[in-house]
Structure formats: C-alpha cells, structure tokens
Tab-separated table of C-alpha atoms in Angstrom:
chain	number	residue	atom	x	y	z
D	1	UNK	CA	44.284	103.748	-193.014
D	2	UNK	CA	46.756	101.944	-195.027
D	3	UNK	CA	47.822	98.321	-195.981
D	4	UNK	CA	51.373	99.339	-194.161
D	5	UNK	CA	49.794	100.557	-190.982
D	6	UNK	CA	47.255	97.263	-191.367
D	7	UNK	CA	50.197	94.732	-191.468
D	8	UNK	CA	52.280	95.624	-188.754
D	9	UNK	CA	49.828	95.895	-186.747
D	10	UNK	CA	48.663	92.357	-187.240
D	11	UNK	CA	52.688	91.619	-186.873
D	12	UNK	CA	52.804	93.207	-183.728
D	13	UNK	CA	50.068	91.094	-182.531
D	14	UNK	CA	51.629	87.674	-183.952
D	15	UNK	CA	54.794	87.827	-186.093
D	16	UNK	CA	53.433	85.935	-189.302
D	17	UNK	CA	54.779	84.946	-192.573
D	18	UNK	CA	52.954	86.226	-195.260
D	19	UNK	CA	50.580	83.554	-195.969
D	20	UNK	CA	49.631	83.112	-192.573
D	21	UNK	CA	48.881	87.040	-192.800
D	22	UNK	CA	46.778	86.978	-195.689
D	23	UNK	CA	44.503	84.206	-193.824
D	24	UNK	CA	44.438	86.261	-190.857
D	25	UNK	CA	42.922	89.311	-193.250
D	26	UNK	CA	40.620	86.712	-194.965
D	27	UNK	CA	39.168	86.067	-190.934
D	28	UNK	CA	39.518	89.164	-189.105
D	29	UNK	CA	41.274	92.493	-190.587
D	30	UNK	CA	39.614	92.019	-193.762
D	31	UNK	CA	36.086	93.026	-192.854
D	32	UNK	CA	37.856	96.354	-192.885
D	33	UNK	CA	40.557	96.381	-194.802
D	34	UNK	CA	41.072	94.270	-197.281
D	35	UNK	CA	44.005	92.946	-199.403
D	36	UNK	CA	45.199	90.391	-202.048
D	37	UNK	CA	47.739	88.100	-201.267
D	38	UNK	CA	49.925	89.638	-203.765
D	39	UNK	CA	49.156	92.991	-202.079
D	40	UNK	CA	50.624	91.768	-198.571
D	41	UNK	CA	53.339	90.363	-200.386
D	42	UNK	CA	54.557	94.044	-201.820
D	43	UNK	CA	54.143	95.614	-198.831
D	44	UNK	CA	56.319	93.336	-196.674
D	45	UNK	CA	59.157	93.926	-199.195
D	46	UNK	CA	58.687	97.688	-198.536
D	47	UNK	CA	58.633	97.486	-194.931
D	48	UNK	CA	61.747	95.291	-194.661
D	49	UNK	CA	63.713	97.508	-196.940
D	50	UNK	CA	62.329	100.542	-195.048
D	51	UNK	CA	63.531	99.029	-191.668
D	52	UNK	CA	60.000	98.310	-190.227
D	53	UNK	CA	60.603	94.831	-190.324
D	54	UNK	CA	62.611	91.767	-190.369
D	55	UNK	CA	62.370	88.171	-191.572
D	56	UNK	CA	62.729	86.235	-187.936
D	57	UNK	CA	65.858	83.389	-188.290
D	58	UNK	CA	64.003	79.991	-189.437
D	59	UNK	CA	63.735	77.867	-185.937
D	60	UNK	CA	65.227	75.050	-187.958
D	61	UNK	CA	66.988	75.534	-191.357
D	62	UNK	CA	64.624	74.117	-194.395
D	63	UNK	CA	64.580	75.077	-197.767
D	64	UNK	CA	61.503	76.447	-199.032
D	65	UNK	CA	60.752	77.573	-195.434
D	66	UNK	CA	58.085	80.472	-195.135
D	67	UNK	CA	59.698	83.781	-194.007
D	68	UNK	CA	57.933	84.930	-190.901
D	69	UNK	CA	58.431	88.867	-189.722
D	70	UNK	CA	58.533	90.726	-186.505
D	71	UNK	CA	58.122	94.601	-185.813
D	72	UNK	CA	61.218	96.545	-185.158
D	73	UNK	CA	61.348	99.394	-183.330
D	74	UNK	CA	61.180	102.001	-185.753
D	75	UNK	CA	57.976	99.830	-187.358
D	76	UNK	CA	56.477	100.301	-184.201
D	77	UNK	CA	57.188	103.842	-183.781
D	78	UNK	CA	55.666	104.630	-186.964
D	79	UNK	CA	52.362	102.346	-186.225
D	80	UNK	CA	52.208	104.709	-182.754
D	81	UNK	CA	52.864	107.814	-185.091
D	82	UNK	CA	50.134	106.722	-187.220
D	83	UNK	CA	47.758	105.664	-185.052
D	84	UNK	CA	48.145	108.975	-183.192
D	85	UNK	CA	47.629	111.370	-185.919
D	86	UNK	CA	44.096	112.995	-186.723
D	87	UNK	CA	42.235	112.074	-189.374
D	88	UNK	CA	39.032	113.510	-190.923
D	89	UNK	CA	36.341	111.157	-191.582
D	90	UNK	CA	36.517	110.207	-195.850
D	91	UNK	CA	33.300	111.232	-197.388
D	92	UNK	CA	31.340	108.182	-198.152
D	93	UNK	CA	30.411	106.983	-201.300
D	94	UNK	CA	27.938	103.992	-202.559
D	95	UNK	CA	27.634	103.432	-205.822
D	96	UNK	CA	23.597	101.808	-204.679
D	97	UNK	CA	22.943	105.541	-204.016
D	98	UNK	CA	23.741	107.438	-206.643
D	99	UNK	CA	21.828	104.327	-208.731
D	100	UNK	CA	18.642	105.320	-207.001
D	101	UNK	CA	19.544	108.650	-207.740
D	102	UNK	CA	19.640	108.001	-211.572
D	103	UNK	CA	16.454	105.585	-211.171
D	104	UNK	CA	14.222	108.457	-210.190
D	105	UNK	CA	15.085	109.556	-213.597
D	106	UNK	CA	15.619	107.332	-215.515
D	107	UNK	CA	13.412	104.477	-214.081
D	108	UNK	CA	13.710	101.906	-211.581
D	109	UNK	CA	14.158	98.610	-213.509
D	110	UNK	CA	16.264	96.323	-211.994
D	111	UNK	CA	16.873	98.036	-208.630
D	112	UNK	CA	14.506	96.531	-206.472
D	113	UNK	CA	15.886	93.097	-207.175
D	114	UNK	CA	19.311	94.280	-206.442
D	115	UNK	CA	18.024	95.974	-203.429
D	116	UNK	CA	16.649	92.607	-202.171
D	117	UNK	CA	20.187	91.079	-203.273
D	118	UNK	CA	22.086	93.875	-201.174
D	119	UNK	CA	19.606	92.833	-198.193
D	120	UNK	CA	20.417	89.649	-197.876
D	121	UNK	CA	24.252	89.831	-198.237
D	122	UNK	CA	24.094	92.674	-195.128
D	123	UNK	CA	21.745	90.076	-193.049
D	124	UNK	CA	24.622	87.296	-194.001
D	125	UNK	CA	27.181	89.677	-192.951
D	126	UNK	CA	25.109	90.396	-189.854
D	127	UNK	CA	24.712	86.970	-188.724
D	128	UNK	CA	28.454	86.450	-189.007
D	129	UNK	CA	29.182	89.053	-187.038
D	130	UNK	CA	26.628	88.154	-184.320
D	131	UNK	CA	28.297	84.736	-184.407
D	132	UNK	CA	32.065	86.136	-183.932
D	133	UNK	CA	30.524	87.925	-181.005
D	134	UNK	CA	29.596	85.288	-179.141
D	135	UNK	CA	32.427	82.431	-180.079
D	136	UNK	CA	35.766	85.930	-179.701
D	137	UNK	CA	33.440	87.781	-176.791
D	138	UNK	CA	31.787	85.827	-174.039
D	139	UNK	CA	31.187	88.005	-170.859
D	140	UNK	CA	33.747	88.670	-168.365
D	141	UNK	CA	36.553	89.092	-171.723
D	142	UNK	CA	37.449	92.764	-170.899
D	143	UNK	CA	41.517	93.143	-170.876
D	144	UNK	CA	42.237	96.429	-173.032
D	145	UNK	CA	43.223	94.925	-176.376
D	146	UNK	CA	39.749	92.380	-176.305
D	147	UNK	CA	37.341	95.383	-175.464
D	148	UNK	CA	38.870	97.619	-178.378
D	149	UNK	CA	38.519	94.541	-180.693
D	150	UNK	CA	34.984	94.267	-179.362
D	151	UNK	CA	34.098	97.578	-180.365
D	152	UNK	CA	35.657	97.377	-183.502
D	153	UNK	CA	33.025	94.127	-184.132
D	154	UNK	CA	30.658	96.065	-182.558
D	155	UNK	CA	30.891	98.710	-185.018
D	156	UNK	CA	30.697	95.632	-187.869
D	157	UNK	CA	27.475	94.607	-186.377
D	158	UNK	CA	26.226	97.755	-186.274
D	159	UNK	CA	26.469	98.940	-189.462
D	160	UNK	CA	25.155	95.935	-190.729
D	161	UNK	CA	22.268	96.560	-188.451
D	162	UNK	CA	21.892	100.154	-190.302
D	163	UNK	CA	22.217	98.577	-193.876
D	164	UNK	CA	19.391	95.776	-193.060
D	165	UNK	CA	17.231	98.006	-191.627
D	166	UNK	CA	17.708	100.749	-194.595
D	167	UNK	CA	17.116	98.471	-197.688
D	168	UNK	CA	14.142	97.038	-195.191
D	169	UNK	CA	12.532	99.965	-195.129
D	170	UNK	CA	13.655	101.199	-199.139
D	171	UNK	CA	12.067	98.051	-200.459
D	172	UNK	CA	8.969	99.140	-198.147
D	173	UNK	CA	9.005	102.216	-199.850
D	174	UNK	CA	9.392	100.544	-203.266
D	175	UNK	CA	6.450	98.630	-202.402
D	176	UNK	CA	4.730	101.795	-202.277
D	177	UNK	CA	5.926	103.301	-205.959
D	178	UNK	CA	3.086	103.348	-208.515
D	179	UNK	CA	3.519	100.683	-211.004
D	180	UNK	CA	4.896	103.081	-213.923
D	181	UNK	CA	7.430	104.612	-211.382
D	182	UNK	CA	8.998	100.946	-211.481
C-alpha cells in the first residue's frame, strides 16, 4: 500500500482539504497507515500535478481559505488499478522478536518489563477498537462499503486479540525462567 493509493481513497470517500485529511488518518486510516501532516501535504502536490486530483473552486472566495480536493477520473482509475493488482504478503518483522532472540543469549534484563509495557498498549488498542465497533457498527449496518470497513476493524481487533494473548502467555512463560535465565 502506499500514502498515494491511501489518500485518494479517503478523497473519494469525502473530498477533504488537507488538514481535514490528516485528522481523518489520526481517527480512522491511521491504525493502518499512517502519515505526518507534512507527508499528506507532499503527496497532494504530486497527485495534482500528476492529474489525480484537483483543488475544488472555494464555495465562497476567502483568503487564506483551505484547498479542498476531489478525485478525477484518471485518480480513480489508478486507485481501481491499484486496488486490483496482486500483491504478496510483506514478510513481517518486530523488532520485540528478534530482542528475545538476542535475550536468550545474551540475557533477559529488561524484557519482561517491556513485555508487560507492550501488553498493555495492545489491551488499550484493543479496547479502542472494541469501542469503534460498537459506536461505527451496530447490527443491521450491512451496505457494501460498512461491511468491508467492518472487516477491516475486525481485522484491528483481531490482531490485537493475537498480540494480548501472545505477550499473556510469554510473560507466563517468563514466569517460568529460572532466576539466572532473567
């Protein structure tokens, strides 16, 4: 995925000026995909030039007026393009695991705190989730666009589900470490 594909998506949703797009990645596309203000910034400049978008005419002339942007077509031709394409999954990479790696040899100080650190941010996480669920997804909210952004938050929740239950059960086995393994 890519910060291009990212925004016009979330343009062809709601045309946005870039503000109101980086507060829409701080609430929903962020969990994600993430990106600065700054970032978002760039890349509308790039799509515009490339002919992806266009700054919409200000509803009433103001200086110092916020720019908003639609899709054009060719935007949204290369969003389907995109979106179309195969991908292979990336190979996955923590930096937590390769730490544990190096702590069975090289000793486990420190870990075990940041283990119970990492477990509480994923339950956070988690609980935020949940509570998007049930405030963006009460029953009987099925068109085609909420059910694929259901399963997108579904997917949220349930990796956070995975990483609570993992660091759960590592601390468990941490418990379990002779003293002079730790």
């Amino acid at each position: 995925m890519s910060l291009p594909h990212a925004i016009l998506t979330a343009l062809l949703e709601r045309p946005s000026s870039g503000l109101e797009l980086t507060r829409r990645f701080d609430r929903s596309i962020g969990y994600f995909w993430s990106a600065t203000h700054q970032q978002i910034y760039r890349e509308l400049g790039k799509l515009e030039a490339g002919g992806h978008i266009r700054a919409l005419a200000p509803e009433q002339p103001a200086r110092g007026q916020k720019k908003r942007y639609e899709v054009l077509p060719a935007g949204r031709d290369e969003l389907a393009r995109w979106a179309a394409a195969s991908q292979d999954p990336k190979p996955y990479r923590d930096s937590l695991f390769l730490r544990l790696r190096a702590a069975a040899v090289v000793g486990t100080e420190g870990i075990e705190a940041d283990l119970r650190r990492h477990l509480e941010v994923h339950r956070g996480q988690l609980a935020e989730y949940e509570e998007i669920e049930k405030r963006d997804f009460p029953p009987g909210k099925d068109s085609p666009q909420d059910r694929l952004q259901h399963l997108i938050l579904r997917a949220g929740i349930d990796l956070e589900t995975f990483w609570t239950q993992w660091l759960t059960h590592a601390l468990e086995e941490f418990a379990e470490l002779p003293d002079q393994s730790r």
